[in-house]
Backbone as JSON, one array per atom type, in Angstrom:
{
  "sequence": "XXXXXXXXXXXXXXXXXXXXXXXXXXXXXXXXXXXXXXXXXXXXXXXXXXXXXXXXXXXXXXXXXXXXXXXXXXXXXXXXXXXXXXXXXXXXXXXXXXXXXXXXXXXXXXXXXXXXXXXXXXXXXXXXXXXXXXXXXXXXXXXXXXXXXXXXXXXXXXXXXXXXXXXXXXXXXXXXXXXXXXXXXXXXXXXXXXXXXXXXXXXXXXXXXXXXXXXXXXXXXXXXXXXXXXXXXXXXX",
  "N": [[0.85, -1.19, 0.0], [0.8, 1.71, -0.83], [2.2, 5.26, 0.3], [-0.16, 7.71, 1.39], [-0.05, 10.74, -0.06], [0.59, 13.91, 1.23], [-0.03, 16.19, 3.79], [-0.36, 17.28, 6.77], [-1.98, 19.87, 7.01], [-3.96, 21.82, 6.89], [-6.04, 24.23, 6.28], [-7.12, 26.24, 8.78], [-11.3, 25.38, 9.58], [-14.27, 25.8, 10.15], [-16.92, 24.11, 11.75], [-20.54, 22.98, 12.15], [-22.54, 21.45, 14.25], [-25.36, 19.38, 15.5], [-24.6, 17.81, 17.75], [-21.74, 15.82, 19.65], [-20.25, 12.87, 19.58], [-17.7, 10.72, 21.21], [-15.1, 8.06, 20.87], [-13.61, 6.01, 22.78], [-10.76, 4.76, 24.32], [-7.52, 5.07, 22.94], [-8.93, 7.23, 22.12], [-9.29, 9.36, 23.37], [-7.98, 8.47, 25.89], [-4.79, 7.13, 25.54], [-4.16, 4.34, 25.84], [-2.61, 1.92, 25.36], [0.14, 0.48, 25.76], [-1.05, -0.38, 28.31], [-3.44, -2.6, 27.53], [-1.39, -4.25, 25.98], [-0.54, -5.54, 27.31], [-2.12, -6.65, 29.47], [-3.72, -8.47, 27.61], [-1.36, -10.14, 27.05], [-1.23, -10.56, 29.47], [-3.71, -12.1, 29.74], [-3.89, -13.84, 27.42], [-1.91, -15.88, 28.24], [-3.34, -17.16, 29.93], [-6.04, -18.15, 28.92], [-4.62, -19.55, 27.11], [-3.74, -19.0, 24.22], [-1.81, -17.43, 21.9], [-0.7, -14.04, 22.52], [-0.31, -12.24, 20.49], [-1.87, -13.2, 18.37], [-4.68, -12.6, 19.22], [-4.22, -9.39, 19.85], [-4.27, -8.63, 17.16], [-6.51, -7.83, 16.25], [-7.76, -6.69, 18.43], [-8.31, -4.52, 19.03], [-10.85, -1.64, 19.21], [-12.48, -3.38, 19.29], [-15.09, -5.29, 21.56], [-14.15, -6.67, 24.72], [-15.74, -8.85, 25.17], [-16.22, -9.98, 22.35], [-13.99, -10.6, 21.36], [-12.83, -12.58, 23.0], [-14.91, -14.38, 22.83], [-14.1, -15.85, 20.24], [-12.24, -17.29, 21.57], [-12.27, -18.44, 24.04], [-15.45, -19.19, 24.48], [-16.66, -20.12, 26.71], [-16.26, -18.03, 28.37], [-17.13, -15.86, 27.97], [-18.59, -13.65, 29.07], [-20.66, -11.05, 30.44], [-19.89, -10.69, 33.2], [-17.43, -11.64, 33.6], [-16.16, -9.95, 31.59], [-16.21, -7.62, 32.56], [-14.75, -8.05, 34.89], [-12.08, -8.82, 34.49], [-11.44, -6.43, 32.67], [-11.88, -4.13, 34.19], [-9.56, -4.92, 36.26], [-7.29, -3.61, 34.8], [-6.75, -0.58, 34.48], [-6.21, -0.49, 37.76], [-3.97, -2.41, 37.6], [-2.42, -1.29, 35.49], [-2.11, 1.13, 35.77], [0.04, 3.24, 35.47], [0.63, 3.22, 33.14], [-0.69, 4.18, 31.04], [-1.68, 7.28, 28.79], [-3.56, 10.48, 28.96], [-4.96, 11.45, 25.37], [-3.18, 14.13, 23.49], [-4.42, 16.8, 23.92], [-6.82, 15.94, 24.84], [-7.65, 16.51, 27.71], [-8.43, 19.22, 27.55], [-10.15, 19.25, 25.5], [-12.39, 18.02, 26.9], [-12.92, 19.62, 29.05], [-13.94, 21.6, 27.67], [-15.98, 20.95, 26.29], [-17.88, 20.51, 28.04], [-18.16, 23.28, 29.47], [-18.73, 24.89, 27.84], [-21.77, 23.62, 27.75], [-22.02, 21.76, 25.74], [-23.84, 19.24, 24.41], [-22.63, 16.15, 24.15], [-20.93, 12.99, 24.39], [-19.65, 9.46, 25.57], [-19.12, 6.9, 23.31], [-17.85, 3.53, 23.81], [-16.36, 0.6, 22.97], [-15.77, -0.48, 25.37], [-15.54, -1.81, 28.55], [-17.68, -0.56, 31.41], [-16.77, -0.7, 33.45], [-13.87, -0.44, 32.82], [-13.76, 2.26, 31.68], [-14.72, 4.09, 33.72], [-12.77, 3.56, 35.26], [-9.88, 4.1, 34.22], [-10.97, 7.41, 33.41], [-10.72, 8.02, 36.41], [-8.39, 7.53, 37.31], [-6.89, 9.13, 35.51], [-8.21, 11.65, 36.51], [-9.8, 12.42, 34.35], [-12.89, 14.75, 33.46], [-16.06, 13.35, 33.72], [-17.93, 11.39, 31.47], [-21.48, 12.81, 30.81], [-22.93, 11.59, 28.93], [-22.94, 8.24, 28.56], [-22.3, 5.43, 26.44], [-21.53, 1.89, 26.63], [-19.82, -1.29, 25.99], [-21.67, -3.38, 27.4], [-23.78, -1.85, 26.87], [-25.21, -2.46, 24.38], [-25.96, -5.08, 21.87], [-24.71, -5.9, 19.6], [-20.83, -5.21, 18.76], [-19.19, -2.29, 17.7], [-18.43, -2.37, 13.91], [-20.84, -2.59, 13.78], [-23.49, -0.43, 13.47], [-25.18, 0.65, 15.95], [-24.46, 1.42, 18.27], [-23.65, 3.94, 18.74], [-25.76, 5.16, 17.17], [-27.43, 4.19, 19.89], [-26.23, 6.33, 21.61], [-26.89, 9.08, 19.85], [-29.46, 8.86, 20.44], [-29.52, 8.92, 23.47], [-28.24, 11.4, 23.58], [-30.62, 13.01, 23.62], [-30.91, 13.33, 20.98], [-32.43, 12.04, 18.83], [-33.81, 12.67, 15.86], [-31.49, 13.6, 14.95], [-29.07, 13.81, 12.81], [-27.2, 15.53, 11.75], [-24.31, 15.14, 13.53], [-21.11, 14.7, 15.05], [-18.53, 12.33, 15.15], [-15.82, 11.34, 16.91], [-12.83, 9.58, 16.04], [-10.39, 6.8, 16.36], [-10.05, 3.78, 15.53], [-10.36, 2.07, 12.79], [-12.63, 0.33, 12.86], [-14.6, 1.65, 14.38], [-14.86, 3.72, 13.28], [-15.98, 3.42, 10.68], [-18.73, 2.59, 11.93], [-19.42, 4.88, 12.95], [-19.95, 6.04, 10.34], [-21.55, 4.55, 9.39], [-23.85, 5.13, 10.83], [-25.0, 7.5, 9.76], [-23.52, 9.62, 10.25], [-20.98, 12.53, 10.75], [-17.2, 12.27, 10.49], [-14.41, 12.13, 12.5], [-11.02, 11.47, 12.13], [-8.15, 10.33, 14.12], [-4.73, 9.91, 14.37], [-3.91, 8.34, 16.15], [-3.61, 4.95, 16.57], [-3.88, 3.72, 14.51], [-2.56, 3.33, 10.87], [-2.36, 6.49, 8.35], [-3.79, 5.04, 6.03], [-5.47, 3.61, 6.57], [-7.2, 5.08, 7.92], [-8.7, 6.27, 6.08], [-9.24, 4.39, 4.04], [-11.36, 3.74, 5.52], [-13.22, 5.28, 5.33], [-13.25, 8.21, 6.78], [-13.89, 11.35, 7.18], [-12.38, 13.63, 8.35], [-9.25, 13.52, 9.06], [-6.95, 14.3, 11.44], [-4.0, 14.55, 13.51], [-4.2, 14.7, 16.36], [-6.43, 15.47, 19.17], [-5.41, 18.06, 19.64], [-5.99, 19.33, 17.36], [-8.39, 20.32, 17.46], [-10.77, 22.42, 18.38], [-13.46, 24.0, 20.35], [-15.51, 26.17, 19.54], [-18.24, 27.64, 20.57], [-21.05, 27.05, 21.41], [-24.04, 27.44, 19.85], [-27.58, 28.36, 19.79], [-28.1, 25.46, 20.57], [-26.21, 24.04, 18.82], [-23.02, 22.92, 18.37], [-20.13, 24.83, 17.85], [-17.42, 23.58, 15.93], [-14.11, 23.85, 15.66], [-11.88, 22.51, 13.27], [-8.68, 22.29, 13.11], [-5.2, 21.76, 10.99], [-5.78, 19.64, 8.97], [-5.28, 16.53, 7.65], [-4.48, 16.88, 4.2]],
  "CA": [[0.0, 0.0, 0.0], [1.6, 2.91, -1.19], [1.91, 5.93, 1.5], [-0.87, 8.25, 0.97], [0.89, 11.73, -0.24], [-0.03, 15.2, 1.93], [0.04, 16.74, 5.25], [-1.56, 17.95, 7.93], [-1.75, 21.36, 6.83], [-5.27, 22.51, 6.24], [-6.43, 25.56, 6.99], [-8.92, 26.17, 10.16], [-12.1, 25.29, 8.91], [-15.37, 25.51, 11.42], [-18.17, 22.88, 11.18], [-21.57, 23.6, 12.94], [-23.27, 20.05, 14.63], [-26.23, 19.03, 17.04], [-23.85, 16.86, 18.82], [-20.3, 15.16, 19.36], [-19.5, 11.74, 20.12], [-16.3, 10.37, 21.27], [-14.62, 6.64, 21.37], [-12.71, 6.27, 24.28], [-9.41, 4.24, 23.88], [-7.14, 5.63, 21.75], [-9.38, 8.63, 21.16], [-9.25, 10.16, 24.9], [-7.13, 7.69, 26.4], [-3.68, 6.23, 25.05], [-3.65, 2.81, 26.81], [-1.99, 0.64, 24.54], [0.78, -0.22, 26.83], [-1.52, -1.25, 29.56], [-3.57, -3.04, 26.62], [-0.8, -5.15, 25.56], [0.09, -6.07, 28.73], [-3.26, -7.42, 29.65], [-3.64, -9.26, 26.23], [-0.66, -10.83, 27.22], [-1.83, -11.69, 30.59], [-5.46, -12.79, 29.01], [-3.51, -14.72, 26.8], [-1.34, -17.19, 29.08], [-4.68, -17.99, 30.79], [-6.51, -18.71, 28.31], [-3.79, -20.42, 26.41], [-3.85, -18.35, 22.99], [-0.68, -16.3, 21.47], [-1.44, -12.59, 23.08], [-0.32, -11.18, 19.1], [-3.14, -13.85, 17.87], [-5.62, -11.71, 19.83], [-3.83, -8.25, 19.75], [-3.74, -8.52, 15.68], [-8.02, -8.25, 16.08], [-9.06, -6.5, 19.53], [-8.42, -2.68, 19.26], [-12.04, -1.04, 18.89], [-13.64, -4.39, 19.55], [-15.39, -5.1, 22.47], [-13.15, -7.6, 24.9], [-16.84, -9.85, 25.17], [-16.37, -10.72, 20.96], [-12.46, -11.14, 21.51], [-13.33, -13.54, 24.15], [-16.12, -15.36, 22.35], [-13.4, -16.47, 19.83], [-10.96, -18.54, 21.89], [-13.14, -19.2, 25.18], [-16.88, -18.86, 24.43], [-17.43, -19.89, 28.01], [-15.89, -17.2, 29.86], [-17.65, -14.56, 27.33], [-20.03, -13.24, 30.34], [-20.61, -9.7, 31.22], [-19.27, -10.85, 34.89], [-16.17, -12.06, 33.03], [-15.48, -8.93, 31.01], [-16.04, -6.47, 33.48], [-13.7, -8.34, 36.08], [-10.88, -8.34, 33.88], [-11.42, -4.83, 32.58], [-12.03, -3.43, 35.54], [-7.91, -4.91, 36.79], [-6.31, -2.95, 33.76], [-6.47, 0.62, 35.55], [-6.04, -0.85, 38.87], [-3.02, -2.77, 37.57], [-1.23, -0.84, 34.65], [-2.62, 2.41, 35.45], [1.16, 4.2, 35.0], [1.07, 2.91, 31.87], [-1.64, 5.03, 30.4], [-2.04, 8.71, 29.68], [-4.1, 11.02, 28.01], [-4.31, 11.53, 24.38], [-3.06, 15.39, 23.73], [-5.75, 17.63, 23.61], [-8.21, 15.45, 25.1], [-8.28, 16.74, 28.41], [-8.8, 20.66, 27.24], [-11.45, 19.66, 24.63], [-13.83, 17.7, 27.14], [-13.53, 20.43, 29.74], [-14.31, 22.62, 26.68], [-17.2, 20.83, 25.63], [-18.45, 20.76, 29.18], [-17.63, 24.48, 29.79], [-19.69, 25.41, 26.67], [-22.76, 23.32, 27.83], [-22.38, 21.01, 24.25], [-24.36, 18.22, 23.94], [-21.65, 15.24, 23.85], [-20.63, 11.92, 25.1], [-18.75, 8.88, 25.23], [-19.3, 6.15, 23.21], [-16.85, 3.12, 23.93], [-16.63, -0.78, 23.29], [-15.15, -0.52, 27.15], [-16.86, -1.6, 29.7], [-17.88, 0.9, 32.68], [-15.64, -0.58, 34.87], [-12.69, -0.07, 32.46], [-13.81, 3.65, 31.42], [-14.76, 4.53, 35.3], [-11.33, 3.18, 36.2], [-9.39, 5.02, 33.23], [-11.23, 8.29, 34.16], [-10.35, 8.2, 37.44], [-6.62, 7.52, 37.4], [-5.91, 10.45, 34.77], [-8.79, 12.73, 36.44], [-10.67, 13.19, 33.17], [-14.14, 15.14, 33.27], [-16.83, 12.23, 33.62], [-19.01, 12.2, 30.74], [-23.11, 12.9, 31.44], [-23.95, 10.75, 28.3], [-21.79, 7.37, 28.54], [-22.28, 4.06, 26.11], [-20.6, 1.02, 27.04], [-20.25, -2.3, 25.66], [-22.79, -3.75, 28.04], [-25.04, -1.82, 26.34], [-25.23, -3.34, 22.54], [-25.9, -6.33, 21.63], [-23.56, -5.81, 18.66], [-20.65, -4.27, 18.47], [-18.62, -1.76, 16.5], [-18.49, -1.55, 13.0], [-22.26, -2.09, 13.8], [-23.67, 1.53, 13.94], [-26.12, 1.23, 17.1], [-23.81, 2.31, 20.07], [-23.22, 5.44, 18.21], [-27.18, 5.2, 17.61], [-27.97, 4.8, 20.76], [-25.5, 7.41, 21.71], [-27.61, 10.1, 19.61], [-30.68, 8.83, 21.74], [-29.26, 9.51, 25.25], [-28.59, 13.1, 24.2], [-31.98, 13.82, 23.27], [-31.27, 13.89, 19.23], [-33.39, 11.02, 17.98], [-34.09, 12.73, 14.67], [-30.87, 14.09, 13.68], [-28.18, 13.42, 11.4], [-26.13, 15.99, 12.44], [-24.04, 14.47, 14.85], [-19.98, 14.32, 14.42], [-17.92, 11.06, 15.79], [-14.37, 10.97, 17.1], [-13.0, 7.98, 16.26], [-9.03, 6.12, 16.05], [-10.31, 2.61, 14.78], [-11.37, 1.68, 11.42], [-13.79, -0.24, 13.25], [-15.32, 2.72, 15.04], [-14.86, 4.77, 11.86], [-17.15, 2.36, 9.77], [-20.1, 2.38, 12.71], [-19.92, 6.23, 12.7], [-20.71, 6.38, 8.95], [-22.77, 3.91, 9.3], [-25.13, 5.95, 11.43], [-25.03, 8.74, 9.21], [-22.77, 10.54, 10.99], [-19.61, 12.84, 10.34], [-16.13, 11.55, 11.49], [-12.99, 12.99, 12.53], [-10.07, 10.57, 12.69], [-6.99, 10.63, 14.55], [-3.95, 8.73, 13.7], [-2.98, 7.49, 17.15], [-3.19, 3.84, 16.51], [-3.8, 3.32, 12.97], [-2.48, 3.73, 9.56], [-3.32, 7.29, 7.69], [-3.99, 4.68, 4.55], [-5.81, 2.5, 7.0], [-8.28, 5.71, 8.15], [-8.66, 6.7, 4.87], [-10.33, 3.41, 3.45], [-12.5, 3.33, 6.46], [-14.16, 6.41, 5.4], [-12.91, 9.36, 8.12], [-14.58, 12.47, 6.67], [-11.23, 14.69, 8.38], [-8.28, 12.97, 9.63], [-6.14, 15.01, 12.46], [-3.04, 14.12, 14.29], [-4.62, 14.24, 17.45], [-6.89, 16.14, 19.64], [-5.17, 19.51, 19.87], [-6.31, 20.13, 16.26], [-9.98, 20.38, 17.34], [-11.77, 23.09, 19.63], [-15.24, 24.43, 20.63], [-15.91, 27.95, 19.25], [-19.05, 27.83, 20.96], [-22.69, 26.5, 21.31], [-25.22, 28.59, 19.5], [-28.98, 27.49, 19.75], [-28.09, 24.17, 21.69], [-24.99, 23.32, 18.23], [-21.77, 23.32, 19.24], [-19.39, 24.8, 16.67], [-16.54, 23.26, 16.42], [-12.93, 24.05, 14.57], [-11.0, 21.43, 12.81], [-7.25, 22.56, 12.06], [-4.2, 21.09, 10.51], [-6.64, 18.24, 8.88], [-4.86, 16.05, 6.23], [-5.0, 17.17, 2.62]],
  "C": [[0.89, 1.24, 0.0], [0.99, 4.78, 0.25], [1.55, 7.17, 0.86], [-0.16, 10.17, 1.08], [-0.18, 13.09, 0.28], [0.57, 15.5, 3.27], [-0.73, 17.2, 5.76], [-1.45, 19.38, 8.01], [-2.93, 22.57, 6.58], [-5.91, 23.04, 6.9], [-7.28, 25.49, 7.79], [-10.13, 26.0, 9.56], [-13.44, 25.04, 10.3], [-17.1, 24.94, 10.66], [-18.7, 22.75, 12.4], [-22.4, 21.57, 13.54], [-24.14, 19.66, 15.89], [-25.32, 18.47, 18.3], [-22.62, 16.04, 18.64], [-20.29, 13.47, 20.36], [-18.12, 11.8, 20.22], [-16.0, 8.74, 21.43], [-13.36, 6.83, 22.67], [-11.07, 5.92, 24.29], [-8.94, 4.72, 22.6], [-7.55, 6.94, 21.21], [-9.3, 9.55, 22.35], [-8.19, 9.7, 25.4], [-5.94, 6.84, 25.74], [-3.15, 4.82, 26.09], [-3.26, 1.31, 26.48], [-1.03, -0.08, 25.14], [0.26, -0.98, 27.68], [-2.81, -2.61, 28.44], [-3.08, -4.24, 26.18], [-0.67, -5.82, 26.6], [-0.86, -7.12, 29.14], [-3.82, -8.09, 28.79], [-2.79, -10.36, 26.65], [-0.93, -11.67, 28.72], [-2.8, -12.92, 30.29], [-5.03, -14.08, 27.89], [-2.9, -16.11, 27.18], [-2.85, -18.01, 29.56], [-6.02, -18.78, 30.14], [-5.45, -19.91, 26.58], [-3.55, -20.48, 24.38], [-2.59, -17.17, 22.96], [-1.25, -14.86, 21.48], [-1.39, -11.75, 21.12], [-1.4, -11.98, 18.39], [-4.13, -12.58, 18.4], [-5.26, -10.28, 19.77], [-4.11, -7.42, 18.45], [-5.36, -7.99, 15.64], [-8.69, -7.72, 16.73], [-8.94, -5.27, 19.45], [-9.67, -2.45, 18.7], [-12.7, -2.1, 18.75], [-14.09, -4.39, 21.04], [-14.57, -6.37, 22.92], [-14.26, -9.2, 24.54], [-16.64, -11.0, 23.41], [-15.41, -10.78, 20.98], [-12.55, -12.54, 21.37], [-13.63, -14.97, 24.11], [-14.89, -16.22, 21.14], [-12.54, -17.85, 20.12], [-11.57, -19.26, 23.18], [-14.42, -18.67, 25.33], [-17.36, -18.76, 25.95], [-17.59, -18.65, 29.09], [-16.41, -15.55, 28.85], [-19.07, -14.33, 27.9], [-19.21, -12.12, 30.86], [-19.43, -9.91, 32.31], [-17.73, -10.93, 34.43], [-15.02, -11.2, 32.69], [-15.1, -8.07, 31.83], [-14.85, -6.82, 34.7], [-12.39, -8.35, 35.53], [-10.26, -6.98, 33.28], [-11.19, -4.03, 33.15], [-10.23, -3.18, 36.6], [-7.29, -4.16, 35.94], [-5.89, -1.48, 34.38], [-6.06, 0.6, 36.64], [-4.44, -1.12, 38.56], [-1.6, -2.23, 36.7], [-1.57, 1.0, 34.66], [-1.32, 3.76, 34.73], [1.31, 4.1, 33.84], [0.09, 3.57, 30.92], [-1.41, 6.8, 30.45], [-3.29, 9.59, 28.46], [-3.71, 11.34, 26.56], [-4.28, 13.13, 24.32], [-4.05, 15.99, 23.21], [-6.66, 17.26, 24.3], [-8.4, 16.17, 26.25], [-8.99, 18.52, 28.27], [-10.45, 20.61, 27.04], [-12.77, 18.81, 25.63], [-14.04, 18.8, 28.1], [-14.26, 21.76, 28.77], [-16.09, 22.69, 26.2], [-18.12, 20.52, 27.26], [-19.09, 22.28, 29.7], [-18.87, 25.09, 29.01], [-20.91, 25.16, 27.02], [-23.13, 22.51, 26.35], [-22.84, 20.2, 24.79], [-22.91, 17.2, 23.3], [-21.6, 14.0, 24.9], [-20.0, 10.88, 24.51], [-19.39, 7.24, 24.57], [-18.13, 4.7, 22.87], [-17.11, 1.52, 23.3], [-15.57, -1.25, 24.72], [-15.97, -1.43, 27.74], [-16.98, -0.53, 30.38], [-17.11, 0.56, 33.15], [-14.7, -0.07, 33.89], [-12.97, 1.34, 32.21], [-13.82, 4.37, 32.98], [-13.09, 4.61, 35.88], [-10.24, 3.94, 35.13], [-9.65, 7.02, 33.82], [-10.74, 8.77, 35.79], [-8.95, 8.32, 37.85], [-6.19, 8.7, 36.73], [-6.93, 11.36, 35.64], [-9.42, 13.45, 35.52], [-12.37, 13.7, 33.94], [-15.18, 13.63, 33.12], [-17.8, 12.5, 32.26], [-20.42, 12.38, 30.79], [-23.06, 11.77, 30.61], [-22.37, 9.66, 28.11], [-22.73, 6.17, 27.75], [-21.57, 3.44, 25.66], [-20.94, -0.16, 26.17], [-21.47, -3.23, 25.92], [-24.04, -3.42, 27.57], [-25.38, -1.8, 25.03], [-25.23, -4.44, 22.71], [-24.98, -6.83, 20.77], [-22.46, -4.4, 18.66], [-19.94, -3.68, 17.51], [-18.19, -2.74, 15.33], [-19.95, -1.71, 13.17], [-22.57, -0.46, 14.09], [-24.61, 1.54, 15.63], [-25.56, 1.49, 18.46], [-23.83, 3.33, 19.87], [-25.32, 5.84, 18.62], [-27.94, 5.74, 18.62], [-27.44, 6.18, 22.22], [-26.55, 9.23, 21.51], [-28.91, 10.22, 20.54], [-30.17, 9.42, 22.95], [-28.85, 10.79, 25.08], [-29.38, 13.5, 23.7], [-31.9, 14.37, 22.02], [-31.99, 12.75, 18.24], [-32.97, 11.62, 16.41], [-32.88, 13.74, 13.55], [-29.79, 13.46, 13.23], [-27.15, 14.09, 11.29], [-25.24, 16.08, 13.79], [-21.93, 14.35, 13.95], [-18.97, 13.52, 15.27], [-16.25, 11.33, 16.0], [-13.96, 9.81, 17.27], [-11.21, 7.22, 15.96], [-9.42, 5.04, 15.29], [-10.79, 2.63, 13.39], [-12.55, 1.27, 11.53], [-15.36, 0.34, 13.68], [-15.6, 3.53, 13.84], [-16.2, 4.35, 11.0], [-18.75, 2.36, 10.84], [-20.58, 4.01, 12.99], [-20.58, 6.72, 11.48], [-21.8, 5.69, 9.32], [-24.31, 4.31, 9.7], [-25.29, 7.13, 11.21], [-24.15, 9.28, 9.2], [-21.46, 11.12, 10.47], [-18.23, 12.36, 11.12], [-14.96, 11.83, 11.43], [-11.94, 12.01, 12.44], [-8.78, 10.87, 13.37], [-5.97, 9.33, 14.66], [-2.97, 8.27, 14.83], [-2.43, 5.93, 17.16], [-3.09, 3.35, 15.29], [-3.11, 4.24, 11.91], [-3.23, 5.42, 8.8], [-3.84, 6.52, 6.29], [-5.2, 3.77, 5.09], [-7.66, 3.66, 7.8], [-9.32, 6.36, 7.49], [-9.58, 5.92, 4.19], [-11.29, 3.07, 4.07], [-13.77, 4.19, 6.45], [-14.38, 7.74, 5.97], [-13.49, 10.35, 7.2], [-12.99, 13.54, 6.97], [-10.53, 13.46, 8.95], [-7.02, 13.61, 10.42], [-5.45, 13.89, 13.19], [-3.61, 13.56, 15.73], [-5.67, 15.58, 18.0], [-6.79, 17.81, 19.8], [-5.73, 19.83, 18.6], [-7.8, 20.41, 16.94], [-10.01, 21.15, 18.45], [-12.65, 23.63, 19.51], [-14.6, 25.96, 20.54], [-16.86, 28.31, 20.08], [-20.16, 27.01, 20.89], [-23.6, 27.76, 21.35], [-26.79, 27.63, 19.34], [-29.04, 26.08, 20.25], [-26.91, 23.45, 20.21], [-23.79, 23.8, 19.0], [-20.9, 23.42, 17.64], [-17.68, 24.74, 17.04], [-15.16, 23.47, 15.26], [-11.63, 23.12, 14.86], [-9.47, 22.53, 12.08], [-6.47, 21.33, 11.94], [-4.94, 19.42, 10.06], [-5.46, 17.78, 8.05], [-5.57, 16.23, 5.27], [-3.93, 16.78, 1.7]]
}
């Protein structure tokens, strides 16, 4: 795959939207270290090569990992108890991704309409949050609550539901995965990417609408009439 020719150089550009999602890992949180680590634990114990499973689980939920190599132990109770040790146990090994903590007190600050939609569980987002001191978010959906998840669109879905936008369409997704990327279109929606864990050739075929370095490109201008307008710099072009 030939390496897609440009830069991140494109001019400020401000784009008006009912509402912002966010994915959590990778898109708030850089916890790939603690990630691997616990892959590699999850792996001895269940008796599967941790890069078998590593090659497959970013922006999945751990429950459809899980279901692959030990169907039995793919129970809520299961996920959440292993999830839940990753902050507890690798917490130094995590930190914020740059920008993130500005732009949620930003989009707090403002009074936007936003929230987090993760294939986490609660315990692992609760326990993440808490160790860096991020802003909690009002509107939170977790793995627990889908039946399917990402590249399916209905976490995002029911994302737009819990902030009281049923009927719109203007809605714009922050998203690192391809996986996540693909369930944001999928639900209409616009989608920023950021090239913390993936490929720019790899965010690109997934559909990203902008593609930014990381968080510092993006901040809240304001919320007019209950949108929040928001400005994308240094996109790739």
């Amino acid at each position: 795959m030939s390496k897609p020719s440009g830069s991140f150089s494109a001019p400020p550009q401000v784009h008006t939207f009912d509402g912002l999602l966010s994915d959590f890992d990778g898109t708030i949180v850089d916890s790939t270290d603690a990630i691997v680590k616990h892959w590699h634990k999850i792996g001895a114990e269940l008796g599967v090569d941790p890069k078998t499973i590593l090659a497959t689980s970013h922006g999945r939920r751990s429950i459809d990992t899980i279901q692959l190599y030990d169907p039995k132990k793919a129970n809520w109770e299961y996920v959440s108890y292993i999830e839940g040790r990753i902050p507890k146990e690798y917490g130094s090994d995590a930190v914020e991704i740059p920008g993130a903590r500005y732009l949620m007190s930003a989009l707090d600050d403002a009074g936007a309409r936003w929230g987090v939609v993760t294939s986490g569980t609660r315990a692992l987002v609760d326990g993440w949050l808490g160790v860096l001191n991020l802003a909690h978010p009002k509107v939170l959906v977790v793995a627990e609550d889908v039946e399917l998840g990402k590249p399916d669109p209905r976490c995002y879905l029911l994302g737009r539901t819990r902030l009281g936008l049923e009927h719109s369409s203007s809605l714009v997704v922050l998203e690192d995965a391809p996986s996540g990327i693909r369930a944001g279109k999928a639900a209409g929606f616009k989608v920023i990417a950021l090239t913390t864990t993936h490929s720019l050739a790899q965010l690109q075929e997934a559909g990203a609408d902008w593609i930014v370095e990381d968080l510092r490109s993006i901040s809240i201008k304001g919320v007019v009439d209950g949108q929040v307008q928001l400005e994308i710099r240094n996109a790739f072009q």
